[in-house]
């Protein structure tokens, strides 16, 4: 908290920007802005892969007639799904900058603010989820300049921050954190009007950023800057907002201006204006009326969280891969594993539940074939009661989205008791599993709300593949050339996933044809066998239909007795020998008049016997086939459930996190 008082002066209200509202035009603009920003965001994030940390964080700024603190806290809570390892706000009270920061969820920050209420009517807030490093109050935003008169919140990455920081330190600036964001606050110091200082600063920044800035010297005014990171302006009655995402303020106003890359906006309670980095006024900014209710907005316009999360997979995958590879030297990098004695590992035991276990089963193929280490996979609920044979040469790899699944936690504790090394692959930051484990490799899927796990699964597979390559490079079971090729295949996945997602309408049509059937068999071999289990699990969870995943080779040992015209077989044709062998199953099913939907890799299979439908994925290596095939399987489960009218996000009898045995 800072109590320095700066000379306060009020600025005159600027002329309001254009607020021409036309619903049709608005929706068009909304859509094109969305596509444009997706394009840029994706383009930029792929460029940043080599450089490091991109954060999934939330920004809120408020200036208006209400007391700012509760508005900021409320906005942060609505953005909490973007990240919650630390949060903070800054307001100006009686001419003095006041900041509050806390690690952990927003509730902690809220309690701190309640103990220290302020009446300020303008302020900024931030919720942070770092993809690297341990959360701390020092790293939490807002960051301040040396004299604590300028507060900045930032999403994105300042790529050239090391160089900028050195230049600033050389002329006497003192930094309080190691973050790249803090350089922005220091660059903003100096003479001139705040807007000019912002212009001088942004032209020095390289990277991606959305910024919200508060100058103690300029009351009732906030600034926002957007460059390759989302920032929207909410236009209210006697109040205006800035936020990284619309849900932050949608219960207060539905009028939104989507900022473009290269925009600087200045907002006061009754005015807003946009200029470019060189001060030129923007004349065509349009106010868009958002038709969503607040809940729909949190779903990003999708009808259900499950659908939103299916569509988020390309981005989640990009985030998960970030900073974990080095194409120039053809290496996989896991900073989290530095100094971890993996060299002594003789055996790996993967334990998990449900979807996470299916990811683990696919991981077994990857690790054994690439790194030549024996791998066993077990459901955590089985492992914990089977008196497992493990010792200090065993690596127990626990996989969990939530990090709070009771059986997985019990299994991890048992593994520790028996001296095994415990590594986890987890999505929940700072959760119990990560605290029990010796090391954690985070998936960076973002918050998963739909009960049926989707994006966590693909991110778990990506981390497993990276881990297989990491082990393979350590054990020299892979050559540099092949390693590079595999990394390249991994990096191509987000784009390939996007292409498959564009095909949703075909899958919806397929679901319309089949949602009235009652029995579905999913068949696969090799990596497609666990994928068959996952495809069936997705369908049964959300549509309540009978769906069974089977190893295709086991069909003739019993399950083939089930085939009849009303039974639908979903056959997953992977690469190589596994795919070739599965072709035989199709003939057997067709001969018994069963219906067949094929999801196929584009290998040349010759004649596929006459089947009801073939869905083809794009080409990738044999280990990564599941990451693409899962998209049509998830979409099929979703659309069948939709047609049946079930509660997709909260299916009956299920909970998102199974914290009891
Ligand atoms: C299926 C699903 C569950 C979870 C399982 C493990 O869609 O969500 O099968 O995968 O309960 O949960 P986590 O990964 O949180 O340990």
XYZ file of C-alpha atoms and ligand atoms in Angstrom:
677
model
C 0.000 0.000 0.000
C 1.337 3.423 -0.864
C 0.347 6.729 0.668
C 2.212 9.194 -1.518
C -0.045 12.032 -2.632
C 0.192 13.368 -6.139
C -1.320 16.669 -7.309
C -4.755 15.669 -8.482
C -6.380 17.445 -11.385
C -9.557 16.644 -13.209
C -9.445 16.249 -16.954
C -12.165 17.601 -19.143
C -14.572 15.040 -20.545
C -13.826 14.183 -24.134
C -16.423 13.889 -26.800
C -18.158 10.506 -26.845
C -17.135 8.135 -29.611
C -19.538 6.872 -32.204
C -22.247 4.752 -30.617
C -24.216 3.770 -33.600
C -25.990 0.530 -32.728
C -27.381 -1.637 -35.408
C -28.004 -5.244 -34.480
C -27.232 -6.856 -37.816
C -24.138 -4.815 -38.362
C -23.179 -5.382 -34.749
C -23.324 -9.138 -35.032
C -21.279 -9.023 -38.201
C -18.673 -6.842 -36.525
C -18.720 -9.106 -33.478
C -18.079 -12.132 -35.622
C -15.359 -10.545 -37.715
C -13.615 -9.190 -34.635
C -13.732 -12.615 -33.090
C -12.275 -14.271 -36.190
C -9.686 -11.536 -36.572
C -8.532 -11.733 -32.993
C -8.481 -15.544 -33.064
C -6.312 -15.360 -36.166
C -3.884 -12.910 -34.647
C -3.818 -14.570 -31.281
C -3.096 -17.927 -32.846
C -0.497 -16.488 -35.175
C 1.303 -14.738 -32.393
C 1.177 -17.545 -29.867
C 2.734 -19.929 -32.335
C 5.503 -17.400 -32.894
C 6.108 -17.247 -29.129
C 6.516 -20.936 -28.608
C 10.243 -20.753 -28.380
C 10.279 -17.890 -25.965
C 8.340 -18.960 -22.939
C 5.537 -17.791 -20.764
C 2.080 -16.852 -21.968
C -0.468 -16.500 -19.226
C -4.136 -17.146 -19.124
C -5.194 -14.208 -17.015
C -8.114 -11.837 -16.572
C -8.157 -8.029 -16.648
C -10.856 -5.673 -15.378
C -10.916 -1.878 -15.204
C -13.743 0.310 -13.898
C -14.422 4.019 -13.861
C -17.848 5.341 -12.962
C -20.276 6.426 -10.281
C -20.166 3.251 -8.182
C -17.577 2.334 -5.581
C -14.945 0.534 -7.652
C -13.755 -2.190 -5.303
C -16.893 -4.401 -5.349
C -17.251 -3.932 -9.123
C -13.634 -4.981 -9.666
C -13.939 -7.991 -7.354
C -17.148 -9.072 -9.045
C -15.505 -8.770 -12.471
C -12.510 -10.777 -11.295
C -14.773 -13.541 -9.988
C -16.427 -13.748 -13.370
C -12.989 -14.055 -14.943
C -11.727 -16.558 -12.430
C -12.117 -19.350 -14.965
C -9.168 -17.762 -16.793
C -6.852 -18.294 -13.864
C -6.624 -18.035 -10.154
C -3.138 -18.431 -8.803
C -3.086 -14.851 -7.598
C -5.126 -11.679 -7.946
C -4.881 -8.004 -7.205
C -6.489 -4.616 -7.578
C -5.338 -0.995 -7.515
C -7.508 2.028 -6.780
C -6.741 5.650 -5.983
C -8.150 6.766 -2.645
C -7.830 10.428 -1.587
C -5.199 10.977 -4.267
C -3.077 8.002 -3.178
C -2.440 4.739 -4.971
C -3.670 1.764 -2.973
C -2.996 -1.805 -4.079
C -4.163 -5.149 -2.728
C -2.661 -8.446 -3.856
C -3.120 -12.012 -2.752
C -2.015 -15.427 -3.942
C -4.734 -18.029 -4.418
C -8.333 -17.565 -5.372
C -10.247 -14.274 -5.503
C -11.897 -15.059 -2.149
C -8.561 -14.276 -0.434
C -8.309 -10.904 -2.159
C -11.947 -10.194 -1.352
C -11.351 -10.814 2.360
C -8.356 -8.458 2.272
C -10.412 -5.757 0.550
C -13.264 -6.156 3.012
C -10.834 -5.472 5.852
C -9.620 -2.323 4.045
C -12.614 -0.844 2.224
C -12.074 2.154 -0.039
C -14.574 4.522 -1.642
C -12.611 5.109 -4.824
C -14.682 5.066 -8.016
C -11.977 3.968 -10.432
C -9.532 1.136 -10.407
C -8.045 -1.893 -12.149
C -7.861 -5.585 -11.278
C -6.214 -8.761 -12.473
C -6.453 -12.486 -11.910
C -3.396 -14.439 -12.909
C -2.640 -17.981 -13.871
C 1.035 -18.366 -14.586
C 2.036 -21.176 -16.861
C 5.488 -21.233 -15.240
C 6.854 -20.861 -11.763
C 5.392 -20.706 -8.287
C 2.664 -18.105 -7.693
C 3.640 -15.315 -5.319
C 2.295 -11.980 -4.151
C 5.268 -10.211 -5.731
C 4.370 -11.574 -9.147
C 0.691 -10.725 -8.706
C -0.555 -7.698 -10.636
C -1.010 -4.713 -10.535
C 2.627 -3.725 -10.896
C 3.766 -0.249 -9.958
C 6.433 2.211 -11.069
C 9.237 3.359 -8.728
C 7.164 6.154 -7.199
C 4.059 3.990 -6.981
C 1.911 6.414 -8.905
C 1.233 4.262 -11.943
C -0.438 0.850 -11.763
C -0.442 -1.619 -14.638
C -2.147 -4.958 -15.223
C -0.973 -7.015 -18.174
C -1.930 -10.160 -20.050
C 0.512 -11.637 -22.534
C 4.264 -11.528 -22.752
C 6.810 -8.736 -23.177
C 9.436 -10.609 -25.160
C 12.181 -7.999 -24.893
C 11.678 -7.336 -21.180
C 15.185 -8.430 -20.160
C 16.805 -5.834 -22.356
C 14.289 -3.136 -21.323
C 14.750 -3.967 -17.658
C 18.518 -3.714 -17.935
C 18.250 -0.306 -19.577
C 15.873 0.860 -16.843
C 18.020 -0.521 -14.027
C 21.068 1.154 -15.524
C 19.351 4.514 -15.059
C 18.288 3.739 -11.498
C 14.884 2.043 -11.631
C 14.272 -0.444 -8.837
C 12.241 -3.547 -9.615
C 10.250 -5.469 -7.041
C 9.508 -8.607 -9.042
C 11.007 -10.798 -11.735
C 8.016 -10.368 -14.026
C 8.132 -9.051 -17.564
C 5.001 -6.974 -16.816
C 6.724 -4.718 -14.295
C 8.873 -3.115 -17.008
C 5.746 -1.499 -18.433
C 5.045 0.417 -15.219
C 8.636 1.680 -15.125
C 8.667 2.650 -18.795
C 5.594 4.803 -18.144
C 7.444 7.011 -15.680
C 8.775 10.365 -16.858
C 7.422 13.596 -18.200
C 4.533 14.378 -20.503
C 0.834 13.617 -20.451
C -0.137 10.017 -19.586
C -1.344 9.298 -23.129
C 1.951 10.444 -24.631
C 3.866 8.330 -22.137
C 1.811 5.308 -23.134
C 2.543 5.959 -26.798
C 6.257 6.246 -26.097
C 6.149 3.026 -24.093
C 4.196 0.777 -26.421
C 6.439 1.387 -29.365
C 9.298 -0.063 -27.291
C 7.424 -3.243 -26.406
C 7.818 -6.469 -28.352
C 5.417 -9.316 -27.740
C 1.742 -9.616 -27.022
C -0.111 -7.549 -24.506
C -3.376 -6.275 -23.226
C -2.761 -3.538 -20.694
C -4.966 -1.619 -18.320
C -3.274 1.411 -16.775
C -4.161 3.779 -13.984
C -2.295 7.040 -13.348
C -2.706 8.475 -9.873
C -2.290 11.963 -11.344
C -5.280 11.641 -13.691
C -8.430 10.961 -11.650
C -11.466 9.119 -13.028
C -9.510 7.957 -16.070
C -8.185 4.611 -17.230
C -6.203 3.569 -20.265
C -6.312 0.284 -22.148
C -3.931 -0.981 -24.829
C -4.426 -3.988 -27.029
C -1.730 -5.780 -29.005
C -2.318 -9.458 -29.866
C -4.146 -10.065 -26.608
C -7.866 -9.552 -26.082
C -9.252 -6.380 -24.499
C -12.807 -5.093 -24.732
C -14.393 -1.854 -23.680
C -17.784 -1.947 -21.958
C -19.895 1.190 -22.419
C -22.303 1.838 -19.539
C -24.467 4.672 -18.195
C -22.136 7.009 -16.295
C -19.614 4.211 -16.115
C -17.228 2.455 -18.456
C -15.273 -0.788 -18.227
C -12.227 -2.480 -19.682
C -11.844 -6.239 -19.560
C -10.072 -9.152 -21.160
C -13.398 -10.881 -21.665
C -17.015 -9.740 -21.891
C -18.415 -11.769 -18.951
C -16.460 -9.526 -16.568
C -19.035 -6.743 -16.961
C -21.922 -8.218 -18.928
C -24.346 -8.026 -16.005
C -23.741 -4.249 -15.997
C -23.723 -3.396 -19.678
C -24.216 -5.265 -22.928
C -22.683 -2.510 -25.039
C -19.194 -3.434 -26.085
C -16.440 -2.009 -28.262
C -13.978 -4.638 -29.448
C -10.565 -3.040 -29.483
C -8.232 -3.880 -32.337
C -4.552 -4.629 -32.151
C -2.737 -1.318 -32.007
C -5.563 0.526 -30.196
C -5.102 2.679 -27.118
C -8.296 3.649 -25.366
C -8.870 6.312 -22.720
C -12.017 5.992 -20.648
C -13.725 8.206 -18.067
C -17.208 7.710 -16.519
C -18.880 9.534 -19.412
C -16.518 9.233 -22.331
C -14.303 6.936 -24.273
C -11.967 7.492 -27.155
C -9.569 5.360 -29.136
C -6.303 6.420 -30.730
C -3.510 4.497 -32.392
C 0.090 4.246 -31.160
C 0.895 7.517 -32.917
C -2.068 9.440 -31.507
C -4.358 9.301 -34.546
C -8.040 9.215 -33.521
C -9.970 6.133 -34.552
C -13.216 7.145 -36.175
C -14.895 3.846 -37.033
C -15.108 2.253 -33.588
C -18.526 0.667 -33.269
C -20.536 -0.133 -30.171
C -21.876 -3.659 -30.432
C -24.940 -4.839 -28.537
C -24.164 -8.278 -27.095
C -27.180 -10.553 -27.328
C -25.944 -13.112 -24.779
C -27.093 -13.339 -21.221
C -24.213 -13.366 -18.702
C -24.096 -17.166 -18.444
C -24.030 -17.652 -22.200
C -21.198 -15.151 -22.323
C -19.110 -17.195 -19.948
C -19.699 -19.953 -22.451
C -18.256 -17.650 -25.122
C -21.485 -17.833 -27.105
C -21.525 -21.643 -27.159
C -24.638 -23.418 -25.970
C -22.743 -25.563 -23.489
C -19.396 -25.543 -21.745
C -18.688 -28.972 -23.231
C -18.946 -27.601 -26.768
C -16.895 -24.541 -25.846
C -14.218 -26.721 -24.315
C -14.127 -29.032 -27.329
C -13.504 -25.949 -29.460
C -10.873 -24.632 -27.070
C -8.616 -27.630 -27.679
C -6.357 -26.061 -30.314
C -5.604 -23.138 -27.996
C -5.272 -25.359 -24.916
C -2.811 -27.490 -26.821
C -0.776 -24.484 -27.897
C -0.621 -23.306 -24.295
C 0.393 -26.762 -23.108
C 3.244 -27.018 -25.618
C 4.513 -23.538 -24.928
C 8.193 -23.336 -24.013
C 8.535 -27.103 -23.874
C 10.403 -27.701 -27.070
C 13.368 -26.349 -28.920
C 13.229 -27.067 -32.601
C 16.608 -25.562 -33.391
C 18.393 -28.134 -31.241
C 15.684 -30.759 -31.734
C 15.028 -31.182 -28.000
C 12.080 -31.423 -25.656
C 12.423 -29.179 -22.612
C 10.809 -29.725 -19.246
C 12.226 -27.167 -16.837
C 10.047 -28.839 -14.197
C 12.138 -32.022 -14.457
C 15.543 -30.469 -14.003
C 17.485 -32.388 -11.346
C 14.804 -35.107 -11.140
C 16.591 -38.474 -11.200
C 14.680 -40.078 -14.050
C 17.848 -41.893 -15.159
C 17.407 -44.451 -12.362
C 13.855 -45.362 -13.359
C 13.444 -49.012 -14.333
C 9.667 -49.127 -14.642
C 6.782 -46.682 -14.900
C 3.357 -47.237 -13.389
C 0.653 -44.870 -14.618
C -2.331 -44.407 -12.340
C -5.452 -42.369 -12.975
C -9.246 -42.583 -13.233
C -11.710 -42.356 -16.105
C -10.654 -40.184 -19.010
C -7.263 -39.481 -17.445
C -6.659 -43.236 -17.305
C -7.487 -43.556 -21.000
C -4.865 -40.894 -21.679
C -2.452 -42.941 -19.557
C -3.185 -46.084 -21.576
C -2.285 -44.238 -24.761
C 0.798 -42.902 -22.956
C 1.930 -46.495 -22.368
C 2.246 -47.047 -26.132
C 4.127 -43.787 -26.529
C 6.590 -44.314 -23.665
C 7.294 -47.989 -24.296
C 7.828 -47.580 -28.023
C 9.789 -44.348 -27.925
C 11.732 -44.554 -24.651
C 11.801 -48.363 -24.269
C 10.808 -48.300 -20.573
C 8.253 -50.868 -19.373
C 4.960 -49.202 -18.464
C 1.995 -50.539 -16.552
C -1.315 -48.684 -16.357
C -3.835 -49.090 -13.590
C -7.026 -47.481 -12.426
C -6.188 -45.681 -9.196
C -9.067 -47.448 -7.466
C -7.491 -50.826 -8.319
C -3.911 -49.842 -7.651
C -4.548 -48.624 -4.111
C -5.993 -51.956 -2.985
C -3.797 -54.418 -4.833
C -0.683 -54.219 -2.692
C 1.335 -53.060 -5.731
C 4.967 -54.033 -6.256
C 6.765 -50.722 -6.473
C 10.039 -49.405 -5.115
C 12.457 -46.502 -5.448
C 13.261 -47.489 -9.040
C 9.611 -47.146 -10.019
C 8.255 -43.901 -11.367
C 4.580 -43.577 -10.497
C 2.959 -41.209 -12.959
C -0.380 -39.880 -11.731
C -2.676 -38.159 -14.224
C -5.570 -35.970 -13.176
C -7.443 -32.969 -14.495
C -8.690 -31.782 -11.117
C -5.785 -32.933 -8.949
C -8.365 -33.749 -6.286
C -9.689 -37.188 -7.291
C -9.801 -39.231 -4.090
C -8.624 -42.551 -5.578
C -5.743 -40.922 -7.452
C -4.633 -39.081 -4.316
C -4.746 -42.282 -2.251
C -2.725 -44.109 -4.914
C -0.151 -41.304 -5.033
C 0.199 -41.371 -1.233
C 0.671 -45.134 -1.298
C 3.354 -44.773 -3.965
C 5.219 -42.287 -1.789
C 4.992 -44.529 1.234
C 6.669 -47.240 -0.819
C 9.504 -44.902 -1.822
C 8.523 -44.634 -5.501
C 9.180 -41.380 -7.337
C 5.882 -39.612 -7.951
C 5.388 -37.428 -10.985
C 2.000 -35.979 -11.820
C 0.394 -34.608 -14.945
C -2.224 -32.248 -13.657
C -4.406 -29.329 -14.734
C -5.352 -27.937 -11.315
C -2.668 -25.555 -10.095
C -1.523 -26.074 -6.531
C -4.019 -28.899 -5.969
C -3.519 -31.755 -3.518
C -2.037 -34.079 -6.133
C 0.621 -31.537 -7.057
C 1.520 -31.198 -3.393
C 1.857 -34.951 -2.871
C 3.952 -35.398 -6.019
C 7.709 -34.935 -6.255
C 7.243 -33.050 -9.504
C 4.305 -31.893 -11.630
C 3.961 -31.333 -15.343
C 1.007 -29.011 -15.764
C -1.399 -29.316 -18.606
C -2.495 -25.806 -19.420
C -6.001 -26.565 -20.550
C -7.521 -23.723 -18.543
C -10.518 -24.265 -16.326
C -12.643 -27.193 -17.467
C -16.244 -26.723 -16.401
C -18.230 -29.285 -18.434
C -18.436 -32.515 -16.455
C -17.326 -34.559 -19.447
C -13.594 -34.073 -19.729
C -12.525 -32.976 -23.215
C -9.699 -30.456 -23.488
C -7.932 -31.878 -20.422
C -7.709 -35.237 -22.235
C -5.987 -33.867 -25.330
C -3.592 -31.813 -23.213
C -2.765 -34.890 -21.120
C -1.941 -36.740 -24.344
C 0.280 -33.889 -25.503
C 2.228 -33.891 -22.226
C 2.534 -37.684 -22.354
C 3.940 -37.492 -25.856
C 6.420 -34.799 -24.822
C 7.383 -36.866 -21.800
C 7.956 -39.924 -24.011
C 10.241 -37.873 -26.241
C 11.991 -36.391 -23.202
C 12.671 -39.859 -21.808
C 13.705 -41.088 -25.249
C 16.242 -38.286 -25.639
C 17.606 -38.963 -22.133
C 17.950 -42.671 -22.873
C 19.189 -42.040 -26.412
C 16.532 -44.328 -27.846
C 15.652 -41.757 -30.505
C 17.737 -39.966 -33.128
C 17.704 -36.175 -33.498
C 16.072 -36.298 -36.895
C 13.109 -38.363 -35.706
C 12.794 -36.257 -32.571
C 12.484 -33.084 -34.670
C 9.951 -34.735 -36.948
C 7.851 -35.786 -33.957
C 7.988 -32.289 -32.463
C 6.886 -30.845 -35.777
C 3.936 -33.261 -35.913
C 2.944 -32.145 -32.427
C 3.127 -28.487 -33.366
C 0.928 -29.067 -36.400
C -1.887 -30.452 -34.245
C -3.634 -27.198 -33.196
C -4.128 -26.256 -36.838
C -5.250 -29.776 -37.752
C -7.687 -29.783 -34.834
C -9.118 -26.495 -36.016
C -9.715 -27.980 -39.454
C -11.577 -30.913 -37.911
C -13.667 -28.584 -35.750
C -14.816 -26.800 -38.889
C -16.474 -30.087 -39.806
C -18.848 -30.005 -36.798
C -21.960 -29.711 -38.943
C -21.278 -33.111 -40.549
C -20.941 -34.707 -37.128
C -24.126 -33.009 -35.961
C -25.928 -34.465 -38.956
C -24.538 -37.903 -38.110
C -25.785 -37.528 -34.527
C -29.272 -36.672 -35.842
C -29.253 -39.971 -37.751
C -28.197 -42.117 -34.799
C -29.419 -40.593 -31.543
C -32.450 -42.906 -31.390
C -30.327 -46.077 -31.401
C -29.504 -47.689 -28.068
C -26.277 -49.662 -28.397
C -22.903 -48.441 -29.588
C -19.644 -50.374 -29.748
C -16.385 -48.488 -30.171
C -13.546 -50.588 -31.581
C -9.848 -49.927 -31.997
C -6.368 -51.446 -31.810
C -3.087 -50.044 -30.561
C -3.499 -46.411 -29.477
C -7.021 -46.551 -30.891
C -8.084 -49.111 -28.282
C -7.927 -46.712 -25.295
C -9.376 -44.108 -27.619
C -12.330 -46.442 -28.207
C -12.784 -46.607 -24.426
C -12.737 -42.807 -24.265
C -15.157 -42.375 -27.186
C -17.598 -44.766 -25.519
C -17.198 -43.082 -22.130
C -18.001 -39.679 -23.647
C -21.152 -40.982 -25.287
C -22.475 -42.814 -22.231
C -21.729 -39.927 -19.848
C -23.668 -37.242 -21.659
C -26.293 -39.148 -23.652
C -26.965 -42.043 -21.219
C -26.814 -44.498 -24.126
C -25.187 -47.883 -23.807
C -21.705 -47.547 -25.277
C -18.810 -49.975 -24.883
C -15.199 -49.546 -25.858
C -13.532 -52.744 -27.056
C -10.201 -53.931 -28.304
C -10.953 -54.772 -31.935
C -8.879 -57.957 -31.706
C -11.110 -59.202 -28.882
C -14.302 -58.993 -30.950
C -14.192 -62.594 -32.076
C -13.630 -63.762 -28.503
C -17.159 -62.842 -27.503
C -18.500 -59.344 -28.226
C -19.222 -60.134 -31.882
C -22.293 -61.989 -30.573
C -23.824 -58.553 -29.926
C -23.823 -57.495 -33.593
C -27.244 -57.033 -35.181
C -28.772 -54.345 -37.443
C -29.620 -51.998 -34.551
C -26.153 -52.042 -33.032
C -23.859 -49.249 -34.204
C -20.128 -49.966 -34.350
C -17.803 -46.971 -34.367
C -14.564 -48.346 -35.794
C -11.354 -46.378 -35.296
C -8.872 -47.088 -38.082
C -5.441 -45.966 -36.918
C -2.128 -46.058 -38.738
C -0.042 -49.008 -39.883
C -0.626 -52.600 -38.930
C -3.154 -51.694 -36.194
C -5.357 -49.964 -38.775
C -4.896 -52.691 -41.369
C -5.945 -55.396 -38.924
C -9.030 -53.466 -37.863
C -10.283 -53.458 -41.456
C -11.047 -57.153 -40.976
C -13.427 -56.276 -38.111
C -15.464 -54.075 -40.429
C -16.013 -56.998 -42.796
C -17.082 -59.233 -39.918
C -19.587 -56.671 -38.655
C -20.987 -55.929 -42.108
C -21.382 -59.654 -42.758
C -23.682 -59.715 -39.692
C -25.606 -56.655 -40.930
C -24.339 -54.344 -38.205
C -24.108 -50.619 -38.944
C -20.617 -49.119 -39.092
C -19.286 -45.604 -38.705
C -15.565 -45.431 -39.486
C -13.174 -42.808 -38.198
C -10.127 -43.261 -40.350
C -6.574 -42.130 -40.727
C -5.888 -41.249 -44.398
C -3.538 -44.208 -44.947
C -4.381 -46.029 -48.107
C -6.582 -48.871 -46.964
C -7.761 -49.922 -50.384
C -11.447 -50.698 -50.461
C -13.247 -50.035 -47.154
C -16.267 -52.352 -47.229
C -19.587 -50.559 -47.689
C -20.130 -48.710 -44.407
C -22.671 -46.132 -43.267
C -20.199 -43.266 -42.872
C -16.463 -42.561 -43.054
C -14.968 -39.600 -41.175
C -11.367 -38.933 -42.131
C -8.820 -37.126 -40.005
C -5.720 -35.434 -41.376
C -2.319 -37.113 -41.495
C -0.170 -37.292 -38.393
C 2.197 -39.793 -36.786
C 0.812 -43.000 -35.292
C 1.097 -41.800 -31.673
C -0.805 -38.600 -32.276
C -3.746 -40.117 -34.154
C -5.848 -40.097 -30.920
C -5.418 -36.334 -30.563
C -7.200 -35.827 -33.863
C -9.672 -38.713 -33.755
C -10.958 -37.589 -30.381
C -12.459 -34.438 -31.950
C -15.191 -36.197 -33.992
C -15.795 -38.609 -31.106
C -16.335 -35.785 -28.607
C -18.510 -33.881 -31.062
C -20.588 -36.991 -31.782
C -21.194 -37.560 -28.052
C -22.110 -33.910 -27.595
C -24.547 -33.727 -30.507
C -26.225 -37.043 -29.652
C -26.788 -35.715 -26.115
C -28.072 -32.446 -27.547
C -30.567 -34.258 -29.775
C -31.691 -36.364 -26.839
C -32.127 -33.227 -24.744
C -29.919 -34.303 -21.838
C -28.167 -31.893 -19.488
C -24.842 -31.892 -21.294
C -22.767 -29.919 -18.812
C -24.113 -31.603 -15.717
C -25.144 -35.100 -16.700
C -27.131 -37.099 -14.195
C -25.325 -38.912 -11.365
C -21.935 -37.370 -12.182
C -19.744 -34.740 -10.528
C -16.847 -32.863 -12.059
C -14.437 -33.841 -9.359
C -14.775 -37.149 -7.536
C -13.329 -36.237 -4.164
C -14.812 -39.234 -2.343
C -14.042 -42.883 -2.844
C -14.930 -38.306 -17.884
C -14.435 -37.690 -16.675
C -13.966 -38.574 -15.581
C -12.634 -38.056 -15.050
C -12.204 -38.850 -13.804
C -10.854 -38.413 -13.297
O -15.345 -37.348 -18.797
O -14.400 -36.508 -16.550
O -13.857 -39.902 -15.993
O -11.687 -38.176 -16.056
O -13.158 -38.684 -12.797
O -10.884 -37.078 -12.942
P -9.559 -36.256 -12.777
O -8.894 -36.213 -14.094
O -10.010 -34.915 -12.297
O -8.723 -36.983 -11.760
